[in-house]
Amino acid sequence: MTFELSSTAAGKLSVTPASIGIDDPVSIALTWTVTDTQIHTGGCIRFQVPQSFVSPQLTSPLQPAFCRVECSKAGVVLSMSLTREGNPKDSAYVTIWGKSIYVNIISGELVHGDTVTLYYGLAASEKTEPFAYVEPTPAPFFTGRHFFSVAIDPDGTRQAEFSGMIRSTDCPEIIVNPGPVTETKEIDSLRGTATISFDKKGNPVSTMWQSKTNHHFCKTGHQICFGDIHCHSMFSDGLWSPDECYRFAKDIIGLDFCAVTDHVVQMSDDEWNQTLEINKKWHSDESFITLVGYELNYPGIGDKNIYYPGESGLLLRDREWRTENLIDPHTHVNNWLKQGAIMMAHLHAGNLSKFYVPELCRLVEIYSNWGNCERKSAKPTFIPSLRQNFDGQWAANALELGWKIAFTGNSDDHMARPGWSGWHRVERVYHGGLTAVYTNEPTRKGIFSALKNRNTYATSGSRIIIETTMNGTLPGSELRSMDSLHIHYYLKDSCPIEKIELIHNGQTVQAKVIDSSESSGEFLCGQTSGYYYLRITQRNGHHAWTSPWYVHQ
């Protein structure tokens, strides 16, 4: 939900064409029609293209995403801009970064039935010079429904609450269709075995299910389940509804568990209640587990996700609703603990060390589509747009501080593609990660208990099998130092594994070259206390990390 009023009186919006192919050049027309609210001199109309589209530009007609505007009423003078001066309320909580076009009414008036049409992406037939080359505007690289919006400030006084503009309830869509199949993958999940076909841009084209499953069981008797517990819907700053997030996670990409974790700063109480109902609708202990959660964003403390063990939980906010008045997270701790909640820190927001409650803070997101958060020298690095100093903010730093945490890998998806995401709001990013849990009960209770008990490993997106124990205990366990500590492991994936490393107190103390898609072995660790975990590197660049074992004297 955006910090903006909406009304049917703010006009009607239509878009043509209704659909395009993934390889088609984009040339579209957005037509806004005045209904009940007139627009006067000084007024403004804000068109917004979907976050997945190339950012609009106004300077070069021959370059992608050029925009021009026409009015059906003679004598009305319009101007265009990509920002609106003097409007501090028009923030990320209202618009999508870099995707707005403001049409300003310089003179004249728009009344019922008048139209303003925005043309986005110059068609080749519209070039003004016979020998000019028009660089086509590419389609979004991912498929599905893409929504447009319009908002108005009728007289330019910015009197509307929150953003100063009123958004139309009309949000027309364009459907982007996938290209031809170029690749096929087979995956196993609780539901069964899925054969998924993809186009050349990585879009799922079709998924064929078989009831037979070869879901992996460890020698310890535990089952390995894969999920993504960090994604966003249109209830905050993502695309589409939680319904579509879960549909993709379960039916298209075959995850075992998933959590839609919208930003509470943008989510209304009603949307939270809708999220809980959608979670109930999609949850099945036999085939697909949904977890209840949300994201908090604290300047000076960082971004944290809360997860509840059942089908409901209190929506405890980081700010007073629709204000910037922060609420100290320490005031929520007792309520979170009473409800059995756990917290995950995701590290791209920094300020790791400012909040730690051992009973609550159980997880750290070591990998997401922002990049690798393990340590400063980790590859791939954070995406270039994160231009800030992350010294002291890595997963390794949390361990140095004495935090006893598990590693998770997730997407931080904003495109309704949990488990298969490479897009973050307005830019292409790394492929999202996955969280694997060891559980002897693949239900909501079992998955949540595994997360709380730190029995996890994280991957950068692969579904590599990692069976491992230290002296018979799962990753995340606490042990007493004894005469001989030893780690047994078994690794398997369709892509060859290059090497496995044993990390002790932040240093690689042993390493083995594997160069095979399947391997088993043992590390002898002596009797030194501290934390230990395994880092696995695959030939295709993927990584995986077991959660640490914690050894005490």
Coordinates of C-alpha atoms in Angstrom, one line a residue, residues 3-553:
F3 CA 1.1 6.6 1.3
E4 CA -1.4 8.2 -1.0
L5 CA -5.2 8.7 -1.2
S6 CA -7.0 6.9 -4.0
S7 CA -10.4 7.7 -5.6
T8 CA -12.6 6.8 -8.5
A9 CA -13.0 10.6 -9.0
A10 CA -9.3 10.8 -10.1
G11 CA -10.1 9.8 -13.6
K12 CA -9.8 6.6 -15.7
L13 CA -6.6 5.1 -17.2
S14 CA -6.3 2.8 -20.1
V15 CA -3.2 1.2 -21.8
T16 CA -2.6 -0.2 -25.3
P17 CA -1.6 -2.7 -26.4
A18 CA -2.9 -5.3 -23.9
S19 CA 0.1 -7.7 -24.3
I20 CA 3.6 -7.9 -25.7
G21 CA 6.2 -10.6 -26.1
I22 CA 9.4 -10.8 -24.1
D23 CA 11.4 -9.9 -27.3
D24 CA 9.1 -7.3 -28.6
P25 CA 10.0 -3.6 -28.8
V26 CA 7.8 -1.6 -26.4
S27 CA 5.7 1.3 -27.7
I28 CA 2.6 1.9 -25.6
A29 CA -0.1 4.6 -25.1
L30 CA -1.4 5.5 -21.7
T31 CA -4.7 7.5 -21.9
W32 CA -6.1 9.3 -18.9
T33 CA -9.7 10.5 -19.1
V34 CA -11.1 13.2 -16.8
T35 CA -14.2 12.0 -14.9
D36 CA -15.4 13.9 -11.8
T37 CA -12.4 16.1 -10.9
Q38 CA -11.4 18.9 -13.2
I39 CA -7.7 19.9 -13.7
H40 CA -6.9 23.6 -13.6
T41 CA -3.9 25.7 -14.6
G42 CA -1.0 24.8 -12.3
G43 CA -2.4 21.2 -11.8
C44 CA -0.4 18.1 -12.4
I45 CA -0.9 14.5 -13.7
R46 CA 1.6 11.8 -12.7
F47 CA 1.8 8.8 -14.9
Q48 CA 3.8 5.8 -13.5
V49 CA 5.2 2.9 -15.6
P50 CA 5.8 -0.4 -13.8
Q51 CA 9.1 -0.9 -12.0
S52 CA 10.0 -3.6 -14.4
F53 CA 10.1 -1.1 -17.4
V54 CA 13.0 0.9 -18.6
S55 CA 13.0 4.3 -16.8
P56 CA 11.3 7.0 -18.9
Q57 CA 13.3 9.8 -20.4
L58 CA 12.4 13.1 -22.1
T59 CA 15.7 14.2 -23.9
S60 CA 16.4 11.9 -26.8
P61 CA 13.5 10.7 -29.1
L62 CA 15.7 8.1 -30.7
Q63 CA 16.7 6.4 -27.4
P64 CA 14.7 3.8 -25.5
A65 CA 11.8 4.9 -23.2
F66 CA 11.4 8.4 -24.8
C67 CA 8.0 9.9 -23.7
R68 CA 5.8 12.5 -25.3
V69 CA 2.3 13.7 -24.4
E70 CA -0.9 14.8 -26.3
C71 CA -4.1 16.4 -25.1
S72 CA -7.5 16.0 -26.8
K73 CA -8.5 19.6 -26.0
A74 CA -7.1 22.4 -28.1
G75 CA -5.4 25.3 -26.4
V76 CA -4.3 23.4 -23.3
V77 CA -0.5 23.9 -22.9
L78 CA 1.4 21.0 -21.2
S79 CA 4.9 20.4 -20.0
M80 CA 6.7 17.3 -18.8
S81 CA 9.2 16.4 -16.1
L82 CA 10.6 13.3 -14.4
T83 CA 10.5 14.9 -10.9
R84 CA 8.2 17.4 -9.2
E85 CA 10.0 20.2 -7.4
G86 CA 8.9 21.2 -3.9
N87 CA 7.2 17.9 -3.1
P88 CA 9.2 16.2 -0.3
K89 CA 6.2 13.9 0.4
D90 CA 6.6 12.2 -3.0
S91 CA 8.9 9.5 -1.7
A92 CA 9.6 5.8 -2.2
Y93 CA 6.6 5.1 -0.1
V94 CA 4.5 6.7 -2.8
T95 CA 6.2 6.2 -6.2
I96 CA 8.6 3.8 -7.8
W97 CA 12.1 5.2 -8.1
G98 CA 12.6 6.8 -11.5
K99 CA 9.4 5.5 -13.1
S100 CA 7.2 8.6 -12.9
I101 CA 6.4 11.2 -15.6
Y102 CA 4.8 14.4 -14.4
V103 CA 2.5 16.3 -16.9
N104 CA 2.1 19.9 -15.8
I105 CA -0.9 22.1 -16.9
I106 CA 0.8 25.4 -17.9
S107 CA -2.5 26.9 -19.1
G108 CA -6.0 25.8 -19.8
E109 CA -8.4 23.5 -18.0
L110 CA -9.4 19.8 -18.4
V111 CA -13.0 18.9 -17.8
H112 CA -15.1 15.7 -17.9
G113 CA -14.3 13.7 -21.0
D114 CA -11.0 15.4 -21.9
T115 CA -8.1 13.1 -22.4
V116 CA -4.3 13.2 -21.9
T117 CA -2.3 10.5 -23.6
L118 CA 1.3 9.6 -22.7
Y119 CA 3.3 7.8 -25.4
Y120 CA 6.1 5.7 -23.9
G121 CA 8.8 4.3 -26.3
L122 CA 8.9 5.8 -29.7
A123 CA 7.8 3.4 -32.5
A124 CA 10.0 3.1 -35.5
S125 CA 7.2 4.5 -37.7
E126 CA 7.3 7.7 -35.6
K127 CA 10.8 8.8 -36.4
T128 CA 11.1 12.3 -37.8
E129 CA 14.2 11.9 -39.9
P130 CA 14.2 9.4 -42.8
F131 CA 17.6 8.0 -42.0
A132 CA 17.4 8.2 -38.2
Y133 CA 17.8 5.0 -36.3
V134 CA 15.3 4.5 -33.4
E135 CA 16.8 2.4 -30.7
P136 CA 13.8 0.2 -29.6
T137 CA 12.6 0.2 -26.0
P138 CA 13.1 -3.4 -24.7
A139 CA 10.4 -5.3 -23.0
P140 CA 10.8 -6.2 -19.3
F141 CA 13.0 -9.2 -19.0
F142 CA 10.4 -11.0 -16.8
T143 CA 7.0 -12.1 -17.8
G144 CA 3.5 -11.7 -16.3
R145 CA 1.2 -8.8 -15.5
H146 CA 2.7 -5.3 -15.2
F147 CA 0.5 -2.5 -13.8
F148 CA 0.4 1.2 -14.7
S149 CA -1.0 4.0 -12.5
V150 CA -2.0 7.7 -12.6
A151 CA -2.4 10.4 -9.9
I152 CA -3.6 14.0 -10.0
D153 CA -3.1 17.2 -8.2
P154 CA -6.1 19.2 -9.6
D155 CA -4.8 22.7 -8.9
G156 CA -1.1 22.4 -8.0
T157 CA -1.6 23.2 -4.3
R158 CA -0.7 19.6 -3.1
Q159 CA -3.5 19.7 -0.6
A160 CA -4.2 15.9 -0.7
E161 CA -3.1 14.1 2.5
F162 CA 0.2 12.1 2.5
S163 CA 1.6 12.7 -1.0
G164 CA -0.2 15.8 -2.2
M165 CA -1.8 13.8 -5.0
I166 CA -4.9 11.6 -5.5
R167 CA -4.3 8.3 -7.2
S168 CA -6.9 6.8 -9.6
T169 CA -8.3 3.4 -8.6
D170 CA -7.7 2.3 -12.2
C171 CA -4.5 0.3 -12.6
P172 CA -4.5 -1.2 -16.1
E173 CA -2.0 -3.9 -17.0
I174 CA 0.1 -5.2 -19.9
I175 CA 0.8 -8.9 -20.0
V176 CA 4.4 -9.8 -21.0
N177 CA 4.5 -13.3 -22.6
P178 CA 7.5 -15.6 -22.4
G179 CA 9.7 -16.5 -25.3
P180 CA 10.5 -20.0 -26.7
V181 CA 11.8 -22.7 -24.4
T182 CA 15.6 -22.9 -24.3
E183 CA 16.3 -24.8 -21.0
T184 CA 14.6 -27.5 -18.8
K185 CA 15.2 -28.2 -15.2
E186 CA 13.9 -31.0 -12.9
I187 CA 13.5 -30.3 -9.2
D188 CA 12.0 -32.2 -6.2
S189 CA 9.7 -30.8 -3.6
L190 CA 7.2 -31.9 -1.0
R191 CA 4.5 -31.7 -3.6
G192 CA 6.3 -34.0 -6.1
T193 CA 8.8 -33.8 -9.0
A194 CA 8.5 -30.8 -11.3
T195 CA 9.9 -30.4 -14.8
I196 CA 10.2 -26.7 -15.5
S197 CA 11.0 -25.1 -18.9
F198 CA 12.5 -21.7 -19.2
D199 CA 13.0 -19.1 -22.0
K200 CA 16.4 -17.5 -22.8
K201 CA 15.8 -14.8 -20.1
G202 CA 15.1 -17.3 -17.4
N203 CA 11.4 -17.0 -17.3
P204 CA 9.4 -20.1 -16.4
V205 CA 7.3 -21.1 -19.4
S206 CA 5.6 -24.2 -18.1
T207 CA 5.8 -26.6 -15.1
M208 CA 4.9 -30.2 -15.4
W209 CA 4.2 -32.1 -12.1
Q210 CA 4.5 -35.7 -11.2
S211 CA 3.3 -37.1 -7.9
K212 CA 6.4 -39.2 -7.5
T213 CA 9.1 -37.5 -5.4
N214 CA 12.7 -38.3 -4.5
H215 CA 12.8 -35.7 -1.7
H216 CA 16.1 -36.1 0.1
F217 CA 16.3 -37.8 3.5
C218 CA 19.5 -37.7 5.5
K219 CA 21.2 -40.6 7.3
T220 CA 20.1 -38.8 10.5
G221 CA 16.5 -39.3 9.5
H222 CA 16.0 -35.6 8.8
Q223 CA 14.4 -34.4 5.6
I224 CA 15.9 -31.4 3.7
C225 CA 13.4 -28.8 2.6
F226 CA 14.1 -25.6 0.5
G227 CA 12.3 -22.3 0.8
D228 CA 12.5 -18.5 0.5
I229 CA 11.4 -16.5 3.6
H230 CA 12.0 -13.0 2.4
C231 CA 9.8 -11.6 -0.4
H232 CA 7.4 -8.7 -1.0
S233 CA 4.1 -8.1 -2.6
M234 CA 2.0 -5.1 -3.7
F235 CA 1.0 -4.7 -0.1
S236 CA 4.3 -2.8 0.3
D237 CA 6.8 -2.2 -2.6
G238 CA 6.6 -5.3 -4.7
L239 CA 4.6 -6.5 -7.7
W240 CA 1.3 -8.4 -7.5
S241 CA -0.5 -9.9 -4.5
P242 CA 0.7 -12.4 -1.8
D243 CA -1.6 -14.8 -3.7
E244 CA 0.6 -14.6 -6.8
C245 CA 3.8 -14.9 -4.7
Y246 CA 2.7 -18.1 -3.2
R247 CA 1.3 -19.4 -6.5
F248 CA 4.7 -18.9 -8.1
A249 CA 6.6 -20.4 -5.1
K250 CA 4.4 -23.6 -5.0
D251 CA 3.1 -24.2 -8.5
I252 CA 5.8 -22.8 -10.8
I253 CA 9.2 -23.1 -9.0
G254 CA 8.4 -25.9 -6.5
L255 CA 9.5 -24.5 -3.1
D256 CA 8.6 -26.4 0.0
F257 CA 8.0 -23.3 2.2
C258 CA 7.8 -19.6 1.7
A259 CA 7.0 -16.3 3.6
V260 CA 5.7 -13.1 2.2
T261 CA 7.3 -10.4 4.4
D262 CA 6.0 -7.0 3.4
H263 CA 7.3 -3.8 4.9
V264 CA 5.1 -2.8 7.8
V265 CA 5.8 0.9 7.1
Q266 CA 3.7 0.5 4.0
M267 CA 1.3 -2.2 4.9
S268 CA -2.1 -1.3 6.4
D269 CA -3.9 -3.3 9.1
D270 CA -6.4 -4.5 6.5
E271 CA -3.6 -5.7 4.2
W272 CA -2.0 -7.6 7.1
N273 CA -5.3 -9.3 7.8
Q274 CA -5.5 -10.2 4.1
T275 CA -2.0 -11.6 4.2
L276 CA -2.9 -13.9 7.1
E277 CA -6.0 -15.2 5.2
I278 CA -3.9 -15.7 2.0
N279 CA -1.3 -17.6 4.1
K280 CA -4.1 -19.9 5.4
K281 CA -5.4 -20.4 1.9
W282 CA -2.1 -21.6 0.5
H283 CA -0.7 -23.5 3.5
S284 CA -0.7 -27.3 3.5
D285 CA 1.4 -29.4 5.9
E286 CA 1.5 -32.1 3.2
S287 CA 2.7 -30.1 0.3
F288 CA 3.5 -26.4 0.8
I289 CA 4.2 -24.5 4.1
T290 CA 3.6 -20.8 4.5
L291 CA 5.1 -18.8 7.3
V292 CA 3.7 -15.6 8.8
G293 CA 6.1 -12.7 8.8
Y294 CA 6.8 -9.0 8.0
E295 CA 9.8 -6.7 7.6
L296 CA 10.8 -3.8 9.9
N297 CA 13.1 -1.0 8.7
Y298 CA 15.0 0.9 11.4
P299 CA 17.5 3.7 10.7
G300 CA 20.5 3.1 12.9
I301 CA 19.4 -0.5 13.6
G302 CA 18.9 -2.0 10.2
D303 CA 16.3 -4.2 8.5
K304 CA 14.8 -7.1 10.4
N305 CA 12.2 -9.7 9.6
I306 CA 9.9 -11.2 12.2
Y307 CA 8.4 -14.7 11.9
Y308 CA 5.6 -16.3 13.9
P309 CA 5.2 -20.0 14.5
G310 CA 1.5 -20.2 13.8
E311 CA -1.1 -18.9 11.3
S312 CA -1.3 -15.4 12.9
G313 CA 0.7 -12.8 14.9
L314 CA 0.6 -9.2 16.0
L315 CA 1.6 -6.6 13.5
L316 CA 4.0 -4.5 15.6
R317 CA 5.2 -1.5 13.7
D318 CA 8.5 0.2 13.4
R319 CA 6.8 3.6 13.0
E320 CA 3.5 5.1 13.9
W321 CA 1.2 4.4 10.9
R322 CA 1.9 6.8 8.0
T323 CA 4.4 8.9 9.9
E324 CA 8.1 8.9 10.4
N325 CA 7.8 8.7 14.2
L326 CA 9.9 5.6 15.1
I327 CA 8.9 3.1 17.7
D328 CA 11.8 1.6 19.7
P329 CA 12.0 -2.2 18.9
H330 CA 12.8 -3.0 22.5
T331 CA 9.2 -2.0 23.4
H332 CA 8.1 -5.0 21.2
V333 CA 10.5 -7.7 22.5
N334 CA 8.2 -9.1 25.2
N335 CA 5.2 -9.4 22.8
W336 CA 7.4 -11.0 20.2
L337 CA 8.8 -13.5 22.7
K338 CA 5.4 -14.3 24.2
Q339 CA 4.2 -15.3 20.7
G340 CA 7.2 -17.4 20.0
A341 CA 8.5 -15.2 17.3
I342 CA 12.0 -15.2 15.8
M343 CA 13.9 -12.4 14.0
M344 CA 16.2 -12.4 10.9
A345 CA 18.7 -9.7 10.2
H346 CA 19.4 -8.9 6.5
L347 CA 22.6 -7.1 6.3
H348 CA 22.5 -4.8 3.3
A349 CA 20.9 -2.1 5.5
G350 CA 23.9 -2.1 7.8
N351 CA 23.9 -1.3 11.6
L352 CA 24.2 -5.0 12.5
S353 CA 25.3 -4.7 16.1
K354 CA 22.7 -2.2 17.4
F355 CA 20.1 -4.8 18.3
Y356 CA 20.5 -8.4 19.6
V357 CA 18.3 -10.4 21.8
P358 CA 19.5 -14.0 21.9
E359 CA 16.1 -15.6 22.4
L360 CA 14.7 -13.6 19.4
C361 CA 17.6 -13.0 17.0
R362 CA 18.1 -16.5 15.5
L363 CA 18.8 -15.9 11.8
V364 CA 21.1 -13.8 9.6
E365 CA 20.6 -13.6 5.8
I366 CA 24.0 -14.4 4.5
Y367 CA 22.9 -14.2 0.8
S368 CA 20.2 -12.5 -1.1
N369 CA 19.8 -10.8 -4.5
W370 CA 21.8 -7.9 -3.0
G371 CA 24.9 -10.1 -2.9
N372 CA 27.1 -12.2 -0.6
C373 CA 27.0 -11.0 3.0
E374 CA 29.4 -13.5 4.5
R375 CA 32.5 -11.3 4.8
K376 CA 34.1 -8.2 3.4
S377 CA 36.1 -10.1 0.7
A378 CA 33.1 -12.3 -0.4
K379 CA 32.0 -12.7 -4.0
P380 CA 29.8 -11.7 -5.5
T381 CA 30.0 -8.3 -3.9
F382 CA 27.0 -6.2 -3.0
I383 CA 25.2 -4.7 -6.0
P384 CA 26.8 -1.4 -7.1
S385 CA 23.8 0.8 -6.1
L386 CA 24.6 0.0 -2.4
R387 CA 27.2 2.8 -2.1
Q388 CA 27.9 2.7 1.6
N389 CA 30.6 1.4 4.0
F390 CA 29.7 -2.0 5.3
D391 CA 32.7 -2.5 7.6
G392 CA 31.6 -4.4 10.7
Q393 CA 28.2 -5.3 9.1
W394 CA 28.9 -8.8 7.7
A395 CA 27.8 -12.2 8.9
A396 CA 31.3 -12.8 10.1
N397 CA 31.1 -9.7 12.3
A398 CA 27.9 -11.0 13.9
L399 CA 29.8 -14.2 14.9
E400 CA 32.7 -12.2 16.2
L401 CA 30.3 -10.3 18.4
G402 CA 29.2 -13.6 19.9
W403 CA 25.9 -13.9 18.2
K404 CA 24.6 -17.4 17.9
I405 CA 22.8 -17.3 14.6
A406 CA 21.8 -19.5 11.7
F407 CA 22.5 -18.7 8.1
T408 CA 19.6 -18.2 5.6
G409 CA 19.6 -17.5 1.9
N410 CA 16.7 -15.7 0.4
S411 CA 15.7 -13.5 -2.5
D412 CA 14.3 -10.2 -1.1
D413 CA 12.1 -10.6 -4.1
H414 CA 10.0 -7.7 -5.3
M415 CA 8.6 -9.3 -8.5
A416 CA 6.3 -12.1 -7.1
R417 CA 9.0 -14.7 -7.9
P418 CA 10.2 -16.1 -4.6
G419 CA 12.8 -18.7 -5.1
W420 CA 13.6 -17.5 -8.6
S421 CA 14.2 -13.8 -8.5
G422 CA 16.8 -11.5 -10.1
W423 CA 15.0 -8.1 -9.9
H424 CA 14.9 -5.6 -7.1
R425 CA 12.4 -2.8 -7.5
V426 CA 14.0 -1.0 -10.4
E427 CA 17.2 -2.8 -11.3
R428 CA 18.4 -6.2 -12.3
V429 CA 20.4 -7.9 -9.5
Y430 CA 21.9 -11.2 -8.5
H431 CA 19.8 -14.4 -8.5
G432 CA 18.2 -14.8 -5.1
G433 CA 19.2 -17.4 -2.6
L434 CA 17.5 -20.3 -0.9
T435 CA 17.2 -21.5 2.7
A436 CA 17.4 -25.2 3.4
V437 CA 16.3 -26.7 6.7
Y438 CA 16.8 -30.1 8.3
T439 CA 13.5 -31.3 9.8
N440 CA 12.0 -34.7 10.8
E441 CA 8.6 -33.1 10.4
P442 CA 8.0 -31.2 7.1
T443 CA 5.1 -29.1 8.5
R444 CA 4.8 -25.5 9.6
K445 CA 5.7 -26.6 13.1
G446 CA 8.7 -28.6 11.9
I447 CA 10.0 -25.9 9.5
F448 CA 9.7 -23.1 12.1
S449 CA 11.4 -25.3 14.7
A450 CA 14.3 -25.9 12.4
L451 CA 14.7 -22.2 11.8
K452 CA 14.5 -21.4 15.5
N453 CA 16.9 -24.2 16.4
R454 CA 19.3 -22.9 13.7
N455 CA 19.2 -26.3 11.8
T456 CA 19.7 -24.7 8.4
Y457 CA 22.1 -24.0 5.5
A458 CA 22.0 -21.3 2.9
T459 CA 22.6 -21.3 -0.8
S460 CA 23.0 -18.7 -3.5
G461 CA 20.1 -20.3 -5.4
S462 CA 21.2 -23.9 -6.0
R463 CA 19.4 -26.9 -4.4
I464 CA 22.6 -28.6 -3.5
I465 CA 22.2 -31.4 -0.9
I466 CA 24.4 -31.0 2.1
E467 CA 24.2 -33.8 4.7
T468 CA 26.5 -32.9 7.6
T469 CA 27.0 -33.4 11.3
M470 CA 29.6 -32.5 13.9
N471 CA 29.9 -35.3 16.4
G472 CA 26.4 -36.4 15.4
T473 CA 24.7 -32.9 15.7
L474 CA 23.2 -30.8 13.0
P475 CA 24.5 -27.3 12.0
G476 CA 23.4 -24.7 14.5
S477 CA 24.0 -27.0 17.5
E478 CA 26.0 -26.1 20.6
L479 CA 28.6 -28.6 21.8
R480 CA 31.0 -29.0 24.6
S481 CA 34.7 -29.2 23.6
M482 CA 35.8 -32.8 23.7
D483 CA 38.8 -34.9 22.8
S484 CA 38.0 -35.1 19.1
L485 CA 35.6 -32.9 17.1
H486 CA 34.9 -34.2 13.6
I487 CA 32.5 -33.1 10.8
H488 CA 31.1 -35.7 8.4
Y489 CA 29.6 -34.4 5.1
Y490 CA 27.9 -35.7 2.0
L491 CA 27.4 -33.3 -1.0
K492 CA 25.4 -33.8 -4.2
D493 CA 24.1 -31.5 -6.9
S494 CA 23.7 -31.6 -10.7
C495 CA 26.4 -29.0 -11.1
P496 CA 30.0 -30.1 -10.1
I497 CA 31.3 -29.0 -6.7
E498 CA 34.7 -27.3 -6.8
K499 CA 35.7 -27.3 -3.2
I500 CA 34.6 -27.4 0.4
E501 CA 36.2 -25.3 3.2
L502 CA 36.1 -25.6 6.9
I503 CA 35.8 -22.2 8.6
H504 CA 36.8 -21.8 12.2
N505 CA 36.5 -18.4 14.0
G506 CA 36.5 -16.6 10.7
Q507 CA 39.4 -18.3 9.1
T508 CA 39.7 -21.1 6.5
V509 CA 41.5 -23.8 8.4
Q510 CA 41.0 -26.8 6.0
A511 CA 40.0 -27.1 2.4
K512 CA 39.4 -29.9 -0.1
V513 CA 39.2 -29.8 -3.9
I514 CA 36.4 -32.0 -5.1
D515 CA 35.6 -31.3 -8.8
S516 CA 32.7 -33.7 -8.8
S517 CA 28.9 -33.5 -8.5
E518 CA 28.9 -35.9 -5.5
S519 CA 31.3 -36.2 -2.6
S520 CA 31.6 -37.4 1.0
G521 CA 34.3 -36.9 3.6
E522 CA 35.3 -35.8 7.0
F523 CA 37.1 -32.9 8.7
L524 CA 39.0 -33.5 12.0
C525 CA 38.7 -30.4 14.1
G526 CA 40.7 -31.2 17.2
Q527 CA 39.2 -29.8 20.4
T528 CA 39.4 -26.0 19.9
S529 CA 36.4 -24.0 21.0
G530 CA 34.6 -21.4 18.9
Y531 CA 32.4 -21.6 15.9
Y532 CA 32.7 -23.8 12.8
Y533 CA 30.9 -23.9 9.5
L534 CA 31.3 -25.3 6.0
R535 CA 31.6 -23.2 2.8
I536 CA 30.9 -24.9 -0.5
T537 CA 31.8 -23.5 -3.9
Q538 CA 30.4 -24.9 -7.2
R539 CA 31.8 -24.7 -10.7
N540 CA 28.9 -22.5 -11.9
G541 CA 29.7 -19.8 -9.2
H542 CA 27.1 -20.8 -6.7
H543 CA 28.0 -21.0 -3.0
A544 CA 26.5 -22.6 0.1
W545 CA 27.1 -22.2 3.8
T546 CA 26.1 -24.4 6.6
S547 CA 25.0 -22.7 9.8
P548 CA 27.7 -22.7 12.4
W549 CA 28.3 -25.2 15.2
Y550 CA 29.1 -23.5 18.5
V551 CA 31.7 -25.3 20.6
H552 CA 32.2 -24.2 24.2
Q553 CA 35.0 -25.1 26.6

